[in-house]
Amino acid sequence: MKKVGLREVIESLDKDSCRKELLRICLNNREEVLKTIDQRTINNISKFFSAIANPLRLKILLFLVQKPLPVCLLTKLLNVDQTLVSHHLRALKGCNLVRVEVRGRFRFYRYNEHEAPQEITSLLRGLLELE
């Protein structure tokens, strides 16, 4: 977790009048520190939110966070065409949110807990508890 001093940022502004007013408004004569996270984590979380922006992908992830499943079962559970499920699994795999395990003649898809931030895993599991 990276911390950024708000006073330092405001004091680095070019316009003196803007700087003085912002110091007064934002800080009220006290030091404040804002938290931020590293760019790699920001990129991973951004990819995650892009992936779950599609309702079908979110449904797939909610199943896979519970148990590895093959495409044929996901197709049946979601009541959609197999090619559509495969398309979305490919997108989730591209974001490192799922990985594939071959078991006999089946390809099982599994939620990739090792690559996803713990907060995302907690969020998905928490969504399952809402109902």
XYZ file of C-alpha atoms in Angstrom:
131
model
C 0.000 0.000 0.000
C 1.447 3.306 -1.074
C 0.669 6.536 0.767
C 0.614 9.983 -0.786
C 0.833 13.191 1.236
C -1.975 15.466 0.108
C -0.093 18.597 1.217
C 2.884 17.682 -1.001
C 0.653 17.201 -4.026
C -1.184 20.475 -3.490
C 2.064 22.369 -2.937
C 3.388 21.034 -6.234
C 0.575 22.763 -8.156
C 1.638 25.556 -10.502
C -0.840 28.296 -9.597
C -0.090 29.927 -6.264
C -3.673 31.177 -5.727
C -5.089 27.738 -6.413
C -2.544 26.140 -4.115
C -3.349 28.372 -1.112
C -7.087 27.905 -1.437
C -6.815 24.130 -1.833
C -4.547 23.888 1.202
C -7.194 25.734 3.211
C -10.157 23.744 1.862
C -8.671 20.249 1.748
C -6.406 20.174 4.756
C -7.843 22.529 7.372
C -4.315 23.042 8.691
C -3.655 19.363 9.314
C -1.626 16.775 7.452
C -3.591 14.184 5.510
C -2.362 11.077 3.758
C -4.247 9.340 0.974
C -3.802 5.647 0.300
C -3.279 4.193 -3.145
C -2.225 0.830 -4.537
C 0.436 -0.143 -7.025
C -0.231 0.018 -10.767
C -0.036 -3.770 -11.239
C -2.851 -4.301 -8.722
C -4.883 -1.502 -10.329
C -4.477 -3.196 -13.734
C -5.520 -6.606 -12.352
C -8.585 -5.198 -10.631
C -9.508 -3.237 -13.753
C -9.307 -6.431 -15.844
C -11.499 -8.180 -13.287
C -14.206 -5.518 -13.417
C -14.109 -5.535 -17.221
C -14.523 -9.305 -17.170
C -17.504 -9.305 -14.820
C -19.184 -6.405 -16.629
C -20.795 -9.143 -18.729
C -23.548 -10.898 -16.702
C -22.822 -14.306 -18.235
C -19.148 -14.094 -17.265
C -20.119 -13.170 -13.727
C -22.424 -16.200 -13.562
C -19.631 -18.429 -14.858
C -17.211 -17.089 -12.237
C -19.776 -17.592 -9.476
C -20.062 -21.261 -10.453
C -16.315 -21.749 -10.828
C -15.432 -20.117 -7.511
C -17.423 -22.980 -5.949
C -16.216 -25.908 -8.039
C -14.248 -26.708 -11.216
C -16.669 -27.560 -14.027
C -16.459 -28.698 -17.664
C -17.988 -26.662 -20.485
C -20.817 -29.164 -20.990
C -22.051 -28.688 -17.402
C -21.664 -24.915 -17.539
C -23.701 -24.921 -20.752
C -26.480 -26.855 -19.034
C -26.378 -24.745 -15.853
C -26.510 -21.481 -17.808
C -28.919 -22.740 -20.470
C -26.912 -21.163 -23.303
C -25.066 -22.435 -26.349
C -21.704 -24.157 -25.825
C -19.912 -21.793 -28.203
C -21.061 -18.814 -26.129
C -19.781 -20.408 -22.906
C -16.468 -21.236 -24.595
C -16.161 -17.656 -25.846
C -16.638 -16.241 -22.343
C -14.318 -18.810 -20.767
C -11.631 -17.785 -23.242
C -12.068 -14.147 -22.170
C -11.889 -15.094 -18.474
C -8.820 -17.207 -19.134
C -7.218 -14.250 -20.919
C -7.637 -12.231 -17.709
C -6.098 -15.072 -15.655
C -9.366 -15.479 -13.756
C -9.802 -19.108 -14.794
C -7.466 -21.927 -15.698
C -7.996 -25.264 -17.420
C -7.347 -28.780 -16.158
C -7.649 -31.776 -18.453
C -9.338 -34.760 -16.804
C -9.688 -37.648 -19.203
C -11.558 -36.318 -22.200
C -12.944 -33.298 -20.351
C -11.511 -29.838 -19.907
C -12.452 -28.585 -16.459
C -12.367 -24.854 -15.843
C -11.372 -23.669 -12.401
C -11.385 -20.241 -10.758
C -7.753 -19.149 -10.593
C -7.494 -18.303 -6.903
C -3.712 -17.992 -7.055
C -3.777 -15.141 -9.597
C -6.821 -13.220 -8.388
C -6.426 -10.775 -5.503
C -7.891 -12.105 -2.241
C -10.412 -9.234 -2.153
C -11.884 -10.370 -5.475
C -12.234 -13.946 -4.253
C -13.918 -12.662 -1.084
C -16.246 -10.497 -3.171
C -17.323 -13.433 -5.356
C -17.896 -15.699 -2.359
C -19.775 -12.895 -0.611
C -22.108 -12.533 -3.598
C -23.039 -16.196 -3.218
C -24.110 -15.546 0.376
C -26.577 -12.791 -0.607
C -29.354 -15.121 -1.685
